[in-house]
CSV table of C-alpha atoms in Angstrom, one decimal:
chain,number,residue,atom,x,y,z
Z,21,MET,CA,-0.2,0.0,0.0
Z,22,LEU,CA,2.8,2.4,0.7
Z,23,MET,CA,4.4,1.7,-2.4
Z,24,LEU,CA,1.3,2.4,-4.6
Z,25,GLY,CA,0.2,5.6,-2.6
Z,26,GLY,CA,3.9,7.0,-2.2
Z,27,GLY,CA,2.3,10.4,-1.4
Z,28,ARG,CA,2.1,11.3,-5.1
Z,29,GLY,CA,-1.6,12.3,-5.3
Z,30,ILE,CA,-3.3,8.9,-5.5
Z,31,PRO,CA,-6.3,9.1,-3.5
Z,32,ALA,CA,-6.3,6.5,-0.3
Z,33,ARG,CA,-9.5,5.4,-1.2
Z,34,LEU,CA,-8.2,4.1,-4.7
Z,35,VAL,CA,-5.4,2.4,-3.2
Z,36,ARG,CA,-7.7,0.5,-0.9
Z,37,THR,CA,-9.8,-0.4,-3.5
Z,38,THR,CA,-6.7,-1.9,-5.7
Z,39,VAL,CA,-4.9,-3.6,-2.9
Z,40,PRO,CA,-7.3,-6.6,-2.7
Z,41,TRP,CA,-6.3,-7.2,-6.6
Z,42,LEU,CA,-2.6,-7.4,-5.6
Z,43,VAL,CA,-2.9,-10.4,-3.6
Z,44,LEU,CA,-4.2,-12.3,-6.9
Z,45,VAL,CA,-0.8,-11.5,-8.2
Z,46,PRO,CA,1.3,-14.3,-5.8
Z,47,VAL,CA,-1.7,-16.5,-5.9
Z,48,ALA,CA,-1.7,-16.8,-9.8
Z,49,PHE,CA,2.1,-17.1,-9.5
Z,50,ARG,CA,1.9,-19.9,-7.2
Z,51,LEU,CA,-0.7,-21.9,-9.0
Z,52,ALA,CA,1.1,-21.4,-12.5
Z,53,MET,CA,4.3,-22.7,-11.1
Z,54,LEU,CA,2.3,-25.6,-9.3
Z,55,VAL,CA,1.0,-26.7,-12.6
Z,56,GLN,CA,4.5,-26.4,-14.1
Z,57,ALA,CA,5.8,-28.6,-11.2
Z,58,LEU,CA,3.2,-31.3,-11.6
Z,59,TRP,CA,3.5,-31.5,-15.6
Z,60,VAL,CA,7.2,-32.3,-14.9
Z,61,ALA,CA,6.7,-34.7,-11.8
Z,62,GLY,CA,3.7,-36.5,-13.6
Z,63,LEU,CA,1.3,-38.3,-11.2
Z,64,GLY,CA,4.0,-38.3,-8.5
Z,65,SER,CA,3.4,-39.9,-5.1
Z,66,SER,CA,0.8,-39.4,-2.5
Z,67,VAL,CA,3.1,-37.3,-0.4
Z,68,LEU,CA,3.3,-34.9,-3.2
Z,69,TRP,CA,-0.3,-34.5,-3.5
Z,70,THR,CA,-0.6,-33.8,0.2
Z,71,PHE,CA,1.9,-31.0,-0.3
Z,72,VAL,CA,-0.2,-29.7,-3.2
Z,73,ALA,CA,-3.2,-29.8,-1.3
Z,74,LEU,CA,-1.7,-27.9,1.6
Z,75,HIS,CA,0.0,-25.4,-1.0
Z,76,LEU,CA,-3.7,-24.5,-2.4
Z,77,VAL,CA,-5.1,-24.1,1.2
Z,78,PRO,CA,-3.5,-20.4,1.8
Z,79,ASN,CA,-3.9,-19.3,-1.7
Z,80,VAL,CA,-7.8,-20.1,-1.6
Z,81,VAL,CA,-8.1,-18.8,2.0
Z,82,ALA,CA,-6.2,-15.5,1.0
Z,83,THR,CA,-8.3,-14.9,-2.0
Z,84,VAL,CA,-11.5,-15.5,-0.2
Z,85,TRP,CA,-10.5,-13.4,2.9
Z,86,THR,CA,-9.3,-10.5,0.9
Z,87,PHE,CA,-12.3,-10.2,-1.4
Z,88,ARG,CA,-14.7,-10.6,1.7
Z,89,TRP,CA,-13.6,-8.2,3.9
Z,90,SER,CA,-11.6,-5.7,1.1
Z,91,ALA,CA,-8.7,-3.8,2.6
Z,92,ALA,CA,-9.3,-4.7,6.0
Z,93,GLY,CA,-8.7,-8.3,5.4
Z,94,THR,CA,-5.2,-7.9,4.0
Z,95,ARG,CA,-3.7,-6.5,7.1
Z,96,LEU,CA,-3.4,-10.0,8.5
Z,97,VAL,CA,-2.8,-11.6,5.1
Z,98,PRO,CA,1.1,-11.5,5.1
Z,99,LEU,CA,1.2,-12.7,8.6
Z,100,VAL,CA,-1.2,-15.7,8.0
Z,101,ASP,CA,0.6,-16.5,4.8
Z,102,SER,CA,4.2,-16.5,6.5
Z,103,ALA,CA,3.0,-18.8,9.4
Z,104,PHE,CA,1.8,-21.2,6.9
Z,105,ALA,CA,5.2,-21.0,4.9
Z,106,ALA,CA,7.1,-21.5,7.8
Z,107,LEU,CA,5.0,-24.8,8.8
Z,108,PHE,CA,5.0,-25.5,5.1
Z,109,VAL,CA,8.8,-25.5,4.9
Z,110,LEU,CA,9.5,-27.4,8.1
Z,111,GLY,CA,7.0,-30.1,6.9
Z,112,ALA,CA,8.8,-30.4,3.5
Z,113,ALA,CA,12.4,-30.6,5.0
Z,114,PRO,CA,12.6,-34.3,5.3
Z,115,PHE,CA,11.6,-34.6,1.5
Z,116,ALA,CA,14.1,-32.2,0.4
Z,117,GLN,CA,15.6,-34.8,-2.2
Z,118,ASP,CA,12.2,-34.9,-4.0
Z,119,THR,CA,12.6,-32.3,-6.5
Z,120,ALA,CA,9.0,-31.7,-7.1
Z,121,ILE,CA,8.4,-31.1,-3.5
Z,122,THR,CA,11.2,-28.7,-3.2
Z,123,SER,CA,9.8,-26.8,-6.5
Z,124,ILE,CA,6.7,-26.3,-4.9
Z,125,THR,CA,8.2,-25.2,-1.5
Z,126,TRP,CA,10.3,-22.6,-3.1
Z,127,THR,CA,7.5,-21.4,-5.2
Z,128,HIS,CA,5.6,-20.9,-2.0
Z,129,LEU,CA,8.1,-18.8,-0.6
Z,130,MET,CA,8.4,-16.7,-3.6
Z,131,GLY,CA,4.6,-16.2,-3.3
Z,132,THR,CA,5.1,-15.1,0.5
Z,133,VAL,CA,7.9,-12.6,-0.8
Z,134,MET,CA,5.8,-11.1,-3.3
Z,135,VAL,CA,2.7,-11.0,-0.6
Z,136,TRP,CA,4.8,-8.8,1.7
Z,137,THR,CA,6.2,-6.7,-0.9
Z,138,LEU,CA,3.1,-5.7,-2.8
Z,139,LEU,CA,1.2,-5.3,0.6
Z,140,ARG,CA,3.8,-3.7,2.9
Z,141,GLY,CA,6.8,-2.5,0.6
Z,142,ALA,CA,10.3,-3.2,-0.6
Z,143,ALA,CA,11.7,-3.3,3.0
Z,144,ALA,CA,9.1,-6.0,4.1
Z,145,GLY,CA,9.9,-8.2,1.0
Z,146,ALA,CA,13.6,-8.0,2.0
Z,147,LEU,CA,12.8,-9.0,5.5
Z,148,ALA,CA,10.8,-11.7,4.2
Z,149,ILE,CA,13.7,-12.9,2.3
Z,150,GLY,CA,15.9,-13.0,5.0
Z,151,ALA,CA,13.4,-14.9,7.2
Z,152,ALA,CA,13.2,-17.6,4.8
Z,153,VAL,CA,16.9,-17.8,4.0
Z,154,VAL,CA,18.4,-17.8,7.3
Z,155,PRO,CA,16.7,-21.2,8.4
Z,156,HIS,CA,17.2,-22.6,5.2
Z,157,VAL,CA,21.2,-22.2,5.7
Z,158,LEU,CA,20.8,-23.9,8.9
Z,159,LEU,CA,19.0,-27.0,7.2
Z,160,ASP,CA,20.6,-27.0,3.7
Z,161,PRO,CA,23.6,-24.8,3.3
Z,162,ALA,CA,24.1,-25.9,-0.1
Z,163,SER,CA,21.1,-24.5,-2.0
Z,164,SER,CA,20.8,-21.4,0.1
Z,165,LEU,CA,22.5,-19.4,-2.4
Z,166,GLY,CA,20.0,-20.7,-5.2
Z,167,LEU,CA,17.0,-19.8,-2.7
Z,168,LEU,CA,18.4,-16.5,-2.2
Z,169,LEU,CA,18.5,-15.7,-5.8
Z,170,THR,CA,14.9,-17.3,-6.3
Z,171,LEU,CA,13.5,-15.3,-3.6
Z,172,ALA,CA,15.3,-12.0,-4.8
Z,173,THR,CA,13.8,-12.6,-8.3
Z,174,ALA,CA,10.2,-12.7,-6.6
Z,175,LEU,CA,11.3,-9.2,-4.7
Z,176,VAL,CA,12.3,-7.7,-8.2
Z,177,VAL,CA,9.2,-9.0,-10.1
Z,178,SER,CA,6.8,-7.5,-7.1
Z,179,LEU,CA,8.5,-4.2,-7.4
Z,180,ALA,CA,8.0,-4.1,-11.0
Z,181,VAL,CA,4.2,-5.0,-10.7
Z,182,ALA,CA,3.7,-2.5,-8.1
Z,183,GLY,CA,5.4,0.3,-10.1
Z,184,LEU,CA,3.2,-0.7,-13.1
Z,185,VAL,CA,0.0,-0.5,-10.9
Z,186,GLY,CA,1.4,2.9,-9.2
Z,187,ALA,CA,2.1,4.4,-12.6
Z,188,SER,CA,-1.5,3.1,-14.1
Z,189,MET,CA,-3.1,4.5,-10.9
Z,190,ARG,CA,-1.5,8.0,-11.3
Z,191,PHE,CA,-2.5,7.9,-15.1
Z,192,ALA,CA,-6.0,7.4,-14.3
Z,193,VAL,CA,-6.1,9.7,-11.6
Z,194,GLY,CA,-4.6,12.4,-13.8
Z,195,PHE,CA,-7.1,11.6,-16.6
Z,196,GLY,CA,-9.9,11.7,-14.4
Z,197,GLU,CA,-8.8,15.0,-13.0
Z,198,GLN,CA,-8.5,16.2,-16.8
Z,199,GLN,CA,-12.1,15.0,-17.6
Z,200,GLY,CA,-13.6,16.5,-14.7
Z,201,ARG,CA,-12.1,19.9,-15.3
Z,202,ALA,CA,-13.6,19.6,-18.8
Z,203,ALA,CA,-16.9,18.6,-17.4
Z,204,GLU,CA,-16.9,21.3,-15.1
Z,205,ARG,CA,-16.1,23.9,-17.8
Z,206,GLU,CA,-19.0,22.6,-19.9
Z,207,ARG,CA,-21.4,22.8,-16.8
Z,208,HIS,CA,-20.4,26.3,-16.5
Z,209,ARG,CA,-21.0,27.2,-20.2
Z,210,ARG,CA,-24.2,25.4,-19.9
Z,211,ASP,CA,-25.3,27.3,-16.8
Z,212,VAL,CA,-24.3,30.7,-18.2
Z,213,HIS,CA,-26.3,29.9,-21.5
Z,214,ASP,CA,-29.4,28.8,-19.6
Z,215,THR,CA,-29.4,31.7,-17.3
Z,216,VAL,CA,-27.5,35.1,-18.1
Z,217,LEU,CA,-27.6,34.5,-21.9
Z,218,GLN,CA,-31.2,33.4,-22.0
Z,219,VAL,CA,-32.5,36.2,-19.9
Z,220,MET,CA,-30.4,39.0,-21.8
Z,221,GLU,CA,-31.9,37.5,-25.0
Z,222,SER,CA,-35.6,37.6,-23.7
Z,223,PHE,CA,-35.0,41.3,-22.8
Z,224,ALA,CA,-34.0,42.0,-26.4
Z,225,ILE,CA,-37.3,40.4,-28.0
Z,226,PRO,CA,-39.6,43.3,-29.0
Z,227,ALA,CA,-43.0,43.0,-27.7
Z,228,PRO,CA,-46.5,44.7,-28.9
Z,229,ALA,CA,-46.9,46.3,-25.5
Z,230,ASP,CA,-43.1,48.0,-25.8
Z,231,GLU,CA,-45.1,50.9,-27.7
Z,232,LEU,CA,-48.5,50.9,-26.4
Z,233,ASP,CA,-47.6,50.5,-22.6
Z,234,PRO,CA,-43.7,51.2,-22.0
Z,235,ALA,CA,-44.2,51.0,-18.1
Z,236,ALA,CA,-45.7,47.7,-18.2
Z,237,SER,CA,-43.1,46.3,-20.7
Z,238,LEU,CA,-40.4,47.8,-18.3
Z,239,ASP,CA,-42.1,46.2,-15.3
Z,240,ARG,CA,-42.1,43.1,-17.1
Z,241,VAL,CA,-38.1,43.2,-17.6
Z,242,ARG,CA,-37.8,44.0,-14.3
Z,243,ARG,CA,-39.7,41.3,-12.7
Z,244,THR,CA,-37.7,38.9,-15.0
Z,245,ALA,CA,-34.5,40.4,-14.0
Z,246,ARG,CA,-35.3,39.9,-10.2
Z,247,ALA,CA,-36.5,36.4,-10.7
Z,248,GLN,CA,-33.3,35.4,-12.6
Z,249,ALA,CA,-31.1,37.2,-10.0
Z,250,MET,CA,-32.8,35.2,-7.3
Z,251,ARG,CA,-32.3,32.2,-8.9
Z,252,ILE,CA,-28.7,32.9,-9.4
Z,253,ARG,CA,-28.4,33.9,-5.6
Z,254,ILE,CA,-29.7,30.5,-4.8
Z,255,SER,CA,-27.4,28.6,-6.8
Z,256,LEU,CA,-24.3,30.5,-5.5
Z,257,GLU,CA,-25.6,29.8,-1.9
Z,258,HIS,CA,-25.8,26.2,-2.6
Z,259,GLU,CA,-29.4,25.8,-1.8
Z,260,SER,CA,-30.6,22.7,-3.6
Z,261,THR,CA,-34.0,21.7,-4.7
Z,262,GLU,CA,-33.0,18.0,-3.8
Z,263,GLY,CA,-36.0,16.3,-2.3
Z,264,ILE,CA,-38.8,18.1,-4.7
Z,265,GLY,CA,-40.1,15.7,-7.0
Z,266,LEU,CA,-40.3,16.1,-10.8
Z,267,HIS,CA,-44.0,17.5,-10.9
Z,268,GLN,CA,-43.3,20.1,-8.4
Z,269,ARG,CA,-40.3,21.2,-10.3
Z,270,LEU,CA,-42.3,21.3,-13.4
Z,271,ARG,CA,-45.0,23.4,-11.7
Z,272,LEU,CA,-42.4,26.0,-10.5
Z,273,LEU,CA,-41.1,26.0,-14.0
Z,274,ALA,CA,-44.4,27.1,-15.1
Z,275,ALA,CA,-44.7,29.8,-12.8
Z,276,GLU,CA,-41.1,31.1,-13.9
Z,277,MET,CA,-42.1,31.1,-17.5
Z,278,ALA,CA,-45.8,32.8,-16.8
Z,279,ALA,CA,-43.4,35.6,-15.2
Z,280,GLU,CA,-41.6,35.8,-18.6
Z,281,GLY,CA,-44.9,35.8,-20.6
Z,282,LEU,CA,-45.1,32.1,-21.6
Z,283,ARG,CA,-48.3,30.2,-20.5
Z,284,VAL,CA,-47.2,26.6,-19.6
Z,285,GLU,CA,-49.7,24.0,-19.2
Z,286,VAL,CA,-48.4,20.8,-17.2
Z,287,VAL,CA,-49.9,17.7,-17.9
Z,288,VAL,CA,-49.1,14.3,-16.1
Z,289,GLN,CA,-50.5,11.2,-17.7
Z,290,ASP,CA,-52.3,8.8,-15.4
Z,291,ASP,CA,-50.8,10.4,-12.2
Z,292,ALA,CA,-47.4,8.9,-13.1
Z,293,ALA,CA,-44.9,9.2,-10.4
Z,294,PRO,CA,-41.8,7.1,-11.1
Z,295,GLU,CA,-38.8,7.0,-9.2
Z,296,LEU,CA,-36.1,9.2,-10.4
Z,297,SER,CA,-32.7,10.0,-9.4
Z,298,GLU,CA,-31.8,13.6,-8.6
Z,299,GLU,CA,-29.8,13.9,-11.6
Z,300,ALA,CA,-32.4,12.7,-13.9
Z,301,ALA,CA,-35.0,15.0,-12.5
Z,302,MET,CA,-32.7,18.0,-12.7
Z,303,ALA,CA,-31.8,16.7,-16.4
Z,304,LEU,CA,-35.5,16.7,-17.4
Z,305,HIS,CA,-36.1,20.0,-15.7
Z,306,ASP,CA,-33.4,21.8,-17.1
Z,307,SER,CA,-33.8,20.6,-20.6
Z,308,ALA,CA,-37.6,21.5,-20.5
Z,309,ARG,CA,-36.8,25.0,-19.2
Z,310,GLU,CA,-34.5,25.2,-22.2
Z,311,ALA,CA,-36.9,24.0,-24.7
Z,312,LEU,CA,-39.6,26.5,-23.4
Z,313,ARG,CA,-37.0,29.3,-23.4
Z,314,ASN,CA,-36.6,28.5,-27.1
Z,315,THR,CA,-40.5,28.4,-27.5
Z,316,LEU,CA,-40.7,31.9,-26.0
Z,317,LYS,CA,-37.8,33.3,-28.1
Z,318,HIS,CA,-38.4,32.0,-31.5
Z,319,SER,CA,-42.1,30.3,-31.8
Z,320,GLY,CA,-44.1,33.6,-31.8
Z,321,THR,CA,-46.6,32.0,-29.6
Z,322,ARG,CA,-47.2,32.3,-25.9
Z,323,ARG,CA,-48.3,28.9,-24.9
Z,324,ALA,CA,-47.0,25.4,-24.4
Z,325,VAL,CA,-47.7,22.2,-23.2
Z,326,VAL,CA,-45.3,20.1,-20.8
Z,327,SER,CA,-46.6,16.2,-20.6
Z,328,VAL,CA,-45.1,13.6,-18.5
Z,329,GLU,CA,-45.7,10.0,-18.6
Z,330,GLU,CA,-44.1,6.8,-17.4
Z,331,ILE,CA,-42.6,4.5,-20.0
Z,332,GLY,CA,-41.0,1.1,-19.1
Z,333,GLY,CA,-40.0,2.4,-15.7
Z,334,GLY,CA,-38.5,5.6,-17.1
Z,335,VAL,CA,-40.2,9.0,-17.7
Z,336,SER,CA,-40.7,10.6,-21.2
Z,337,LEU,CA,-41.4,14.3,-20.9
Z,338,THR,CA,-42.7,16.2,-24.1
Z,339,VAL,CA,-42.6,19.9,-24.6
Z,340,ARG,CA,-45.1,21.0,-27.5
Z,341,ASP,CA,-46.0,24.2,-28.8
Z,342,HIS,CA,-48.0,25.2,-32.0
Z,343,GLY,CA,-45.7,28.2,-33.1
Z,344,ALA,CA,-43.7,29.1,-36.1
Z,345,GLY,CA,-41.5,25.9,-35.9
Z,346,PHE,CA,-38.5,25.3,-38.4
Z,347,ASP,CA,-37.1,22.7,-40.5
Z,348,VAL,CA,-35.0,20.5,-38.3
Z,349,GLY,CA,-32.9,19.1,-41.2
Z,350,SER,CA,-31.6,22.2,-42.8
Z,351,ARG,CA,-31.1,24.4,-39.7
Z,352,ARG,CA,-28.0,24.1,-37.5
Z,353,ARG,CA,-28.1,23.0,-34.1
Z,354,GLY,CA,-27.1,25.8,-31.7
Z,355,PHE,CA,-25.5,25.7,-28.2
Z,356,GLY,CA,-29.0,25.2,-26.6
Z,357,LEU,CA,-30.3,22.2,-28.4
Z,358,GLU,CA,-26.8,20.5,-28.6
Z,359,ASN,CA,-25.8,21.1,-25.0
Z,360,SER,CA,-28.4,22.2,-22.8
Z,361,ILE,CA,-30.8,19.5,-24.1
Z,362,ILE,CA,-29.4,16.6,-26.0
Z,363,ALA,CA,-26.0,16.3,-24.1
Z,364,ARG,CA,-27.5,17.0,-21.0
Z,365,MET,CA,-30.0,14.0,-21.4
Z,366,ALA,CA,-27.2,11.7,-22.7
Z,367,GLU,CA,-25.0,12.4,-19.5
Z,368,ILE,CA,-27.6,10.6,-17.7
Z,369,GLY,CA,-28.2,7.7,-20.0
Z,370,GLY,CA,-31.4,9.2,-21.7
Z,371,PHE,CA,-31.9,10.9,-24.9
Z,372,ALA,CA,-33.5,13.8,-26.4
Z,373,ARG,CA,-35.3,14.3,-30.0
Z,374,ILE,CA,-36.5,17.7,-31.5
Z,375,GLU,CA,-39.5,17.5,-34.1
Z,376,SER,CA,-40.4,20.4,-35.9
Z,377,SER,CA,-41.9,21.8,-39.3
Z,378,PRO,CA,-42.4,25.2,-40.4
Z,379,GLY,CA,-45.9,26.4,-39.5
Z,380,LEU,CA,-46.6,23.2,-37.7
Z,381,GLY,CA,-44.9,24.0,-34.2
Z,382,THR,CA,-42.2,22.1,-32.3
Z,383,ARG,CA,-42.1,19.1,-30.0
Z,384,VAL,CA,-39.1,18.5,-27.9
Z,385,VAL,CA,-39.2,14.7,-26.4
Z,386,LEU,CA,-37.0,13.9,-23.5
Z,387,LEU,CA,-36.6,10.5,-22.2
Z,388,ALA,CA,-34.9,9.6,-18.6
Z,389,PRO,CA,-33.9,6.0,-17.6
Z,390,PRO,CA,-35.0,4.8,-14.2
Z,391,SER,CA,-33.1,5.0,-11.1
Z,392,MET,CA,-33.3,1.5,-10.5
Z,393,PRO,CA,-33.4,-1.6,-12.8
Z,394,PRO,CA,-37.3,-1.8,-13.6
Z,395,PRO,CA,-39.2,-5.3,-13.9
Z,396,PRO,CA,-39.5,-6.7,-17.2
Z,397,PRO,CA,-41.8,-4.3,-19.3
Z,398,SER,CA,-44.7,-5.3,-20.9
Z,399,LYS,CA,-45.3,-5.8,-25.1
Z,400,GLY,CA,-47.0,-2.5,-24.9
Z,401,ALA,CA,-44.4,-0.6,-23.0
Z,402,LEU,CA,-41.9,-1.9,-25.1
Z,403,ARG,CA,-43.8,-0.8,-28.4
Z,404,ALA,CA,-44.2,2.6,-26.8
Z,405,ALA,CA,-40.5,2.9,-26.2
Z,406,GLU,CA,-40.0,1.9,-29.9
Z,407,LEU,CA,-42.1,4.4,-30.7
Z,408,ILE,CA,-40.5,7.2,-29.1
Z,409,GLN,CA,-37.1,6.1,-30.5
Z,410,THR,CA,-38.2,6.1,-34.0
């Protein structure tokens, strides 16, 4: 763990999540070398298979223990593995002339060195080598140098694995930070577009009352400015609308748009009240607001309908107006359609479709996924989802 963290900007939580996977490295190494030893030895004797079974026990236990208790379990894994390795070596001492058993024993010791190195660092791995070699000098001095070189190889391999894992983690953290900054910039651009820019453009829209009743027009501008200033102030003070359902959000949105001169009717089909995540509810609300602002600016009508229904566990929200419309195929998508509606819905795993024709108005269809996997949908729900996607 110390090797991976190293104080180099890798979050401790990421290190704790990665540690259990490191235990699989010595386990996989031991199993691979065991297969090789058995391949060379053939069927072997009952004693050999006894050592094979004993060799498998700590590997299975270490794997199950680590993944059952995660990082907490790895604190005792090196100690338990070392204790078993010591008993294993002592039990194999009378059979030192059997090359297959010796190979399994050395493989087990290499795994122990790897466990200490990967979980506790290079110094711990070096101490594990010393603890293995010193008793071996007393029992079998002739092969001690070979054991030392073998265990040193395990230490070097472990250091290389830890270095690769650490480098991969640092790359992942750096890439995640870069993506996070890009997402934050995009969110800021979207917020500016959806608030300040939209309000400024609404002020620039001429209205018949500008000449007939300038005072009323000025009062409308002031009310709009006050409402938007309040919204921005609330967002700056981090006052969240969390806990407010989608329907309540839409009613508040209708009141907001009414203050700017657009009458919005909210229609809920069959009293639909699906479970939506906070992110999905916000995405639907903000995308609907952008669609209604486009209606206010471009449609030439002062009425719109927002309808909500549940489809296959998700939510379909439609914004409809009977205004001027436009040719979707020939018109280039602006920032509002592309980022404030389509990209926003894509971020939550949903989608948006814009339908419009000159003189026939505009319909914006938004589909948000459910917050949890729904039960298998009926044929009617599947057919409805297919109709939305076509």
